[in-house]
Amino acid sequence: QALTQVAPAATAPADIGPADVLSPTPVESPPEAPPEVPPESAPAPPPVPVDPFAAEGLLDGLSDTPLASLSSASDSKFEYQGNKMAPMPINTAEFGAKWGSLSSTSPLSATTAKVATLDQFMSLCESIGAHKVEAISATNEGICAGIVGGSIVALFHGKISASAGGAKVDVTIKSSDANMGGVLAMFMQNML
């Protein structure tokens, strides 16, 4: 017995209910794209926009140049509310007496390769405007003093310890102004 297949007659699609989107469906080849027509000539480039500020002379010689690097600034003195830190020339005994009387304490700690020795720490304090009071080589500690705006006192106590990748620098800042002390601690943290 031979089996013959009969092709179904073309009929309108029947409503078979919800479609199964996960079942495979035959893929039809896309229609052929119309042939490309070669361009007659390249379009003219768009006109260069005119800077209305420059056209009216409002830039007065300003140019579009990059800013100078902030790290290359030669003045690295700490500044608070428009006042730069100035050295406060006191001795160790005066430092000790003032240390106990200042109510605000701002500690900071960092491991850094920039400040690996006590001398580098003392130089950093001097560069931001403080006076080097004393460097104690036997304990690797240093104390410095500065004043901001003629009345805000800042005293620094730093200890340098050897650490992998540089040195661990622990600094305590005592100040007569808690906000300034906190800002100074963040400033020093960024300098380390």
PDB file of C-alpha atoms in Angstrom, residues 2-189:
ATOM      1  CA  ALA A   2       1.354   3.348  -1.017  1.00  0.00           C
ATOM      2  CA  LEU A   3       0.738   6.382   1.080  1.00  0.00           C
ATOM      3  CA  THR A   4       0.026   9.615  -0.626  1.00  0.00           C
ATOM      4  CA  GLN A   5       0.133  12.992   0.963  1.00  0.00           C
ATOM      5  CA  VAL A   6      -2.487  15.513   0.194  1.00  0.00           C
ATOM      6  CA  ALA A   7      -1.544  19.228   0.438  1.00  0.00           C
ATOM      7  CA  PRO A   8      -4.014  21.230   2.466  1.00  0.00           C
ATOM      8  CA  ALA A   9      -6.005  23.820   0.615  1.00  0.00           C
ATOM      9  CA  ALA A  10      -5.042  27.464   1.165  1.00  0.00           C
ATOM     10  CA  THR A  11      -7.444  28.912   3.638  1.00  0.00           C
ATOM     11  CA  ALA A  12      -7.588  31.873   5.949  1.00  0.00           C
ATOM     12  CA  PRO A  13      -5.682  31.318   9.215  1.00  0.00           C
ATOM     13  CA  ALA A  14      -7.866  29.906  11.904  1.00  0.00           C
ATOM     14  CA  ASP A  15      -8.047  31.392  15.375  1.00  0.00           C
ATOM     15  CA  ILE A  16      -6.162  28.823  17.424  1.00  0.00           C
ATOM     16  CA  GLY A  17      -6.203  30.699  20.741  1.00  0.00           C
ATOM     17  CA  PRO A  18      -3.159  32.101  22.503  1.00  0.00           C
ATOM     18  CA  ALA A  19       0.097  31.891  20.578  1.00  0.00           C
ATOM     19  CA  ASP A  20       2.960  29.840  21.941  1.00  0.00           C
ATOM     20  CA  VAL A  21       5.850  32.308  21.673  1.00  0.00           C
ATOM     21  CA  LEU A  22       8.416  29.681  22.623  1.00  0.00           C
ATOM     22  CA  SER A  23       7.579  27.267  19.792  1.00  0.00           C
ATOM     23  CA  PRO A  24       9.827  27.373  16.740  1.00  0.00           C
ATOM     24  CA  THR A  25       8.481  29.271  13.779  1.00  0.00           C
ATOM     25  CA  PRO A  26       9.723  29.205  10.219  1.00  0.00           C
ATOM     26  CA  VAL A  27      12.008  32.082   9.268  1.00  0.00           C
ATOM     27  CA  GLU A  28      11.270  33.793   6.023  1.00  0.00           C
ATOM     28  CA  SER A  29      14.068  35.402   4.080  1.00  0.00           C
ATOM     29  CA  PRO A  30      13.963  39.217   4.157  1.00  0.00           C
ATOM     30  CA  PRO A  31      12.814  41.001   1.031  1.00  0.00           C
ATOM     31  CA  GLU A  32      15.541  42.144  -1.292  1.00  0.00           C
ATOM     32  CA  ALA A  33      16.738  45.689  -0.725  1.00  0.00           C
ATOM     33  CA  PRO A  34      16.327  48.094  -3.618  1.00  0.00           C
ATOM     34  CA  PRO A  35      19.546  48.694  -5.527  1.00  0.00           C
ATOM     35  CA  GLU A  36      21.696  51.529  -4.180  1.00  0.00           C
ATOM     36  CA  VAL A  37      21.736  54.684  -6.211  1.00  0.00           C
ATOM     37  CA  PRO A  38      25.212  56.248  -6.323  1.00  0.00           C
ATOM     38  CA  PRO A  39      25.238  59.772  -4.884  1.00  0.00           C
ATOM     39  CA  GLU A  40      25.529  62.495  -7.456  1.00  0.00           C
ATOM     40  CA  SER A  41      27.845  64.569  -5.287  1.00  0.00           C
ATOM     41  CA  ALA A  42      28.872  64.640  -1.631  1.00  0.00           C
ATOM     42  CA  PRO A  43      26.725  66.954   0.479  1.00  0.00           C
ATOM     43  CA  ALA A  44      28.334  70.182   1.641  1.00  0.00           C
ATOM     44  CA  PRO A  45      29.650  70.086   5.214  1.00  0.00           C
ATOM     45  CA  PRO A  46      27.438  71.833   7.725  1.00  0.00           C
ATOM     46  CA  PRO A  47      28.388  75.442   8.409  1.00  0.00           C
ATOM     47  CA  VAL A  48      30.683  76.044  11.387  1.00  0.00           C
ATOM     48  CA  PRO A  49      28.571  77.397  14.226  1.00  0.00           C
ATOM     49  CA  VAL A  50      29.361  80.937  15.212  1.00  0.00           C
ATOM     50  CA  ASP A  51      30.082  81.475  18.902  1.00  0.00           C
ATOM     51  CA  PRO A  52      27.717  84.314  19.809  1.00  0.00           C
ATOM     52  CA  PHE A  53      29.870  85.339  22.773  1.00  0.00           C
ATOM     53  CA  ALA A  54      33.052  85.574  20.701  1.00  0.00           C
ATOM     54  CA  ALA A  55      31.181  87.277  17.841  1.00  0.00           C
ATOM     55  CA  GLU A  56      30.039  90.005  20.229  1.00  0.00           C
ATOM     56  CA  GLY A  57      33.520  90.398  21.802  1.00  0.00           C
ATOM     57  CA  LEU A  58      32.346  89.121  25.191  1.00  0.00           C
ATOM     58  CA  LEU A  59      35.282  86.742  25.732  1.00  0.00           C
ATOM     59  CA  ASP A  60      37.922  89.510  25.842  1.00  0.00           C
ATOM     60  CA  GLY A  61      40.809  87.308  24.795  1.00  0.00           C
ATOM     61  CA  LEU A  62      39.834  84.236  26.787  1.00  0.00           C
ATOM     62  CA  SER A  63      40.933  81.006  25.210  1.00  0.00           C
ATOM     63  CA  ASP A  64      40.055  77.370  25.682  1.00  0.00           C
ATOM     64  CA  THR A  65      43.152  76.097  27.457  1.00  0.00           C
ATOM     65  CA  PRO A  66      43.399  73.415  30.154  1.00  0.00           C
ATOM     66  CA  LEU A  67      43.809  74.430  33.774  1.00  0.00           C
ATOM     67  CA  ALA A  68      47.236  74.231  35.306  1.00  0.00           C
ATOM     68  CA  SER A  69      47.696  71.210  37.531  1.00  0.00           C
ATOM     69  CA  LEU A  70      46.555  71.875  41.076  1.00  0.00           C
ATOM     70  CA  SER A  71      49.325  69.703  42.491  1.00  0.00           C
ATOM     71  CA  SER A  72      51.957  71.913  40.902  1.00  0.00           C
ATOM     72  CA  ALA A  73      50.790  74.939  42.853  1.00  0.00           C
ATOM     73  CA  SER A  74      53.820  76.399  44.587  1.00  0.00           C
ATOM     74  CA  ASP A  75      51.773  77.637  47.559  1.00  0.00           C
ATOM     75  CA  SER A  76      50.562  74.647  49.579  1.00  0.00           C
ATOM     76  CA  LYS A  77      49.740  76.590  52.738  1.00  0.00           C
ATOM     77  CA  PHE A  78      46.560  75.596  54.534  1.00  0.00           C
ATOM     78  CA  GLU A  79      43.783  78.160  54.164  1.00  0.00           C
ATOM     79  CA  TYR A  80      40.553  78.411  56.165  1.00  0.00           C
ATOM     80  CA  GLN A  81      37.846  81.012  55.513  1.00  0.00           C
ATOM     81  CA  GLY A  82      40.249  83.041  53.385  1.00  0.00           C
ATOM     82  CA  ASN A  83      43.030  83.055  56.007  1.00  0.00           C
ATOM     83  CA  LYS A  84      46.286  81.188  55.471  1.00  0.00           C
ATOM     84  CA  MET A  85      48.002  79.364  58.293  1.00  0.00           C
ATOM     85  CA  ALA A  86      50.954  81.206  59.771  1.00  0.00           C
ATOM     86  CA  PRO A  87      53.729  79.728  61.926  1.00  0.00           C
ATOM     87  CA  MET A  88      53.150  80.010  65.680  1.00  0.00           C
ATOM     88  CA  PRO A  89      56.690  80.259  67.095  1.00  0.00           C
ATOM     89  CA  ILE A  90      56.440  78.568  70.515  1.00  0.00           C
ATOM     90  CA  ASN A  91      58.709  76.181  72.413  1.00  0.00           C
ATOM     91  CA  THR A  92      57.972  72.674  73.715  1.00  0.00           C
ATOM     92  CA  ALA A  93      56.842  73.844  77.184  1.00  0.00           C
ATOM     93  CA  GLU A  94      54.412  76.370  75.666  1.00  0.00           C
ATOM     94  CA  PHE A  95      53.161  73.679  73.279  1.00  0.00           C
ATOM     95  CA  GLY A  96      52.430  71.349  76.233  1.00  0.00           C
ATOM     96  CA  ALA A  97      50.560  74.070  78.145  1.00  0.00           C
ATOM     97  CA  LYS A  98      48.386  74.955  75.126  1.00  0.00           C
ATOM     98  CA  TRP A  99      47.780  71.283  74.203  1.00  0.00           C
ATOM     99  CA  GLY A 100      45.790  70.641  77.382  1.00  0.00           C
ATOM    100  CA  SER A 101      43.695  73.794  77.002  1.00  0.00           C
ATOM    101  CA  LEU A 102      42.436  73.126  73.459  1.00  0.00           C
ATOM    102  CA  SER A 103      39.070  71.356  73.382  1.00  0.00           C
ATOM    103  CA  SER A 104      38.881  70.126  69.774  1.00  0.00           C
ATOM    104  CA  THR A 105      40.752  66.985  68.696  1.00  0.00           C
ATOM    105  CA  SER A 106      40.965  65.807  65.067  1.00  0.00           C
ATOM    106  CA  PRO A 107      42.951  62.595  64.516  1.00  0.00           C
ATOM    107  CA  LEU A 108      44.114  61.209  61.193  1.00  0.00           C
ATOM    108  CA  SER A 109      46.103  58.187  60.120  1.00  0.00           C
ATOM    109  CA  ALA A 110      47.552  57.217  56.754  1.00  0.00           C
ATOM    110  CA  THR A 111      50.029  54.796  55.251  1.00  0.00           C
ATOM    111  CA  THR A 112      52.014  56.675  52.659  1.00  0.00           C
ATOM    112  CA  ALA A 113      55.243  56.683  50.697  1.00  0.00           C
ATOM    113  CA  LYS A 114      55.240  60.511  50.458  1.00  0.00           C
ATOM    114  CA  VAL A 115      56.051  60.986  54.144  1.00  0.00           C
ATOM    115  CA  ALA A 116      58.290  58.103  55.195  1.00  0.00           C
ATOM    116  CA  THR A 117      60.484  59.869  57.762  1.00  0.00           C
ATOM    117  CA  LEU A 118      60.122  62.256  60.673  1.00  0.00           C
ATOM    118  CA  ASP A 119      62.002  64.953  58.732  1.00  0.00           C
ATOM    119  CA  GLN A 120      59.516  64.646  55.858  1.00  0.00           C
ATOM    120  CA  PHE A 121      56.599  64.986  58.299  1.00  0.00           C
ATOM    121  CA  MET A 122      58.118  68.103  59.857  1.00  0.00           C
ATOM    122  CA  SER A 123      58.751  69.583  56.395  1.00  0.00           C
ATOM    123  CA  LEU A 124      55.140  68.850  55.397  1.00  0.00           C
ATOM    124  CA  CYS A 125      53.874  70.713  58.478  1.00  0.00           C
ATOM    125  CA  GLU A 126      56.175  73.622  57.665  1.00  0.00           C
ATOM    126  CA  SER A 127      54.998  73.684  54.027  1.00  0.00           C
ATOM    127  CA  ILE A 128      51.354  74.097  55.074  1.00  0.00           C
ATOM    128  CA  GLY A 129      52.292  77.019  57.319  1.00  0.00           C
ATOM    129  CA  ALA A 130      53.091  75.550  60.752  1.00  0.00           C
ATOM    130  CA  HIS A 131      56.156  76.194  62.913  1.00  0.00           C
ATOM    131  CA  LYS A 132      58.383  73.185  63.658  1.00  0.00           C
ATOM    132  CA  VAL A 133      58.438  73.076  67.461  1.00  0.00           C
ATOM    133  CA  GLU A 134      60.390  69.868  68.085  1.00  0.00           C
ATOM    134  CA  ALA A 135      61.395  66.649  66.335  1.00  0.00           C
ATOM    135  CA  ILE A 136      62.041  63.755  68.739  1.00  0.00           C
ATOM    136  CA  SER A 137      64.145  61.270  66.789  1.00  0.00           C
ATOM    137  CA  ALA A 138      64.265  58.657  69.579  1.00  0.00           C
ATOM    138  CA  THR A 139      60.469  58.095  69.357  1.00  0.00           C
ATOM    139  CA  ASN A 140      59.938  59.280  65.769  1.00  0.00           C
ATOM    140  CA  GLU A 141      57.499  61.968  66.937  1.00  0.00           C
ATOM    141  CA  GLY A 142      57.209  65.607  65.980  1.00  0.00           C
ATOM    142  CA  ILE A 143      55.224  68.607  67.185  1.00  0.00           C
ATOM    143  CA  CYS A 144      54.318  71.737  65.240  1.00  0.00           C
ATOM    144  CA  ALA A 145      52.157  74.819  65.822  1.00  0.00           C
ATOM    145  CA  GLY A 146      50.235  77.162  63.564  1.00  0.00           C
ATOM    146  CA  ILE A 147      47.679  79.930  63.788  1.00  0.00           C
ATOM    147  CA  VAL A 148      44.903  80.848  61.363  1.00  0.00           C
ATOM    148  CA  GLY A 149      43.270  84.253  61.124  1.00  0.00           C
ATOM    149  CA  GLY A 150      45.286  85.587  64.045  1.00  0.00           C
ATOM    150  CA  SER A 151      43.269  83.683  66.670  1.00  0.00           C
ATOM    151  CA  ILE A 152      42.576  80.037  65.725  1.00  0.00           C
ATOM    152  CA  VAL A 153      45.351  77.855  67.159  1.00  0.00           C
ATOM    153  CA  ALA A 154      46.331  74.520  65.591  1.00  0.00           C
ATOM    154  CA  LEU A 155      48.781  72.169  67.301  1.00  0.00           C
ATOM    155  CA  PHE A 156      50.079  69.037  65.559  1.00  0.00           C
ATOM    156  CA  HIS A 157      51.481  65.867  67.097  1.00  0.00           C
ATOM    157  CA  GLY A 158      52.722  63.304  64.586  1.00  0.00           C
ATOM    158  CA  LYS A 159      54.212  59.832  64.999  1.00  0.00           C
ATOM    159  CA  ILE A 160      55.872  57.996  62.116  1.00  0.00           C
ATOM    160  CA  SER A 161      56.052  54.167  62.122  1.00  0.00           C
ATOM    161  CA  ALA A 162      57.587  51.846  59.550  1.00  0.00           C
ATOM    162  CA  SER A 163      54.986  50.073  57.428  1.00  0.00           C
ATOM    163  CA  ALA A 164      54.782  48.047  54.231  1.00  0.00           C
ATOM    164  CA  GLY A 165      54.612  50.409  51.261  1.00  0.00           C
ATOM    165  CA  GLY A 166      55.991  53.453  53.098  1.00  0.00           C
ATOM    166  CA  ALA A 167      55.273  54.651  56.602  1.00  0.00           C
ATOM    167  CA  LYS A 168      52.254  54.875  58.851  1.00  0.00           C
ATOM    168  CA  VAL A 169      51.669  58.462  59.887  1.00  0.00           C
ATOM    169  CA  ASP A 170      49.423  59.098  62.908  1.00  0.00           C
ATOM    170  CA  VAL A 171      48.581  62.749  63.513  1.00  0.00           C
ATOM    171  CA  THR A 172      46.512  64.392  66.218  1.00  0.00           C
ATOM    172  CA  ILE A 173      45.473  67.995  65.644  1.00  0.00           C
ATOM    173  CA  LYS A 174      44.283  70.015  68.632  1.00  0.00           C
ATOM    174  CA  SER A 175      42.522  73.267  67.830  1.00  0.00           C
ATOM    175  CA  SER A 176      40.534  76.100  69.334  1.00  0.00           C
ATOM    176  CA  ASP A 177      37.989  75.700  66.483  1.00  0.00           C
ATOM    177  CA  ALA A 178      36.494  72.213  65.900  1.00  0.00           C
ATOM    178  CA  ASN A 179      35.444  72.922  62.307  1.00  0.00           C
ATOM    179  CA  MET A 180      38.841  74.302  61.327  1.00  0.00           C
ATOM    180  CA  GLY A 181      40.550  71.325  63.001  1.00  0.00           C
ATOM    181  CA  GLY A 182      38.444  68.877  60.978  1.00  0.00           C
ATOM    182  CA  VAL A 183      39.119  70.729  57.727  1.00  0.00           C
ATOM    183  CA  LEU A 184      42.838  70.831  58.544  1.00  0.00           C
ATOM    184  CA  ALA A 185      42.853  67.069  59.215  1.00  0.00           C
ATOM    185  CA  MET A 186      41.252  66.413  55.807  1.00  0.00           C
ATOM    186  CA  PHE A 187      43.755  68.784  54.176  1.00  0.00           C
ATOM    187  CA  MET A 188      46.687  66.953  55.772  1.00  0.00           C
ATOM    188  CA  GLN A 189      45.196  63.553  54.853  1.00  0.00           C
TER     189      GLN A 189
END
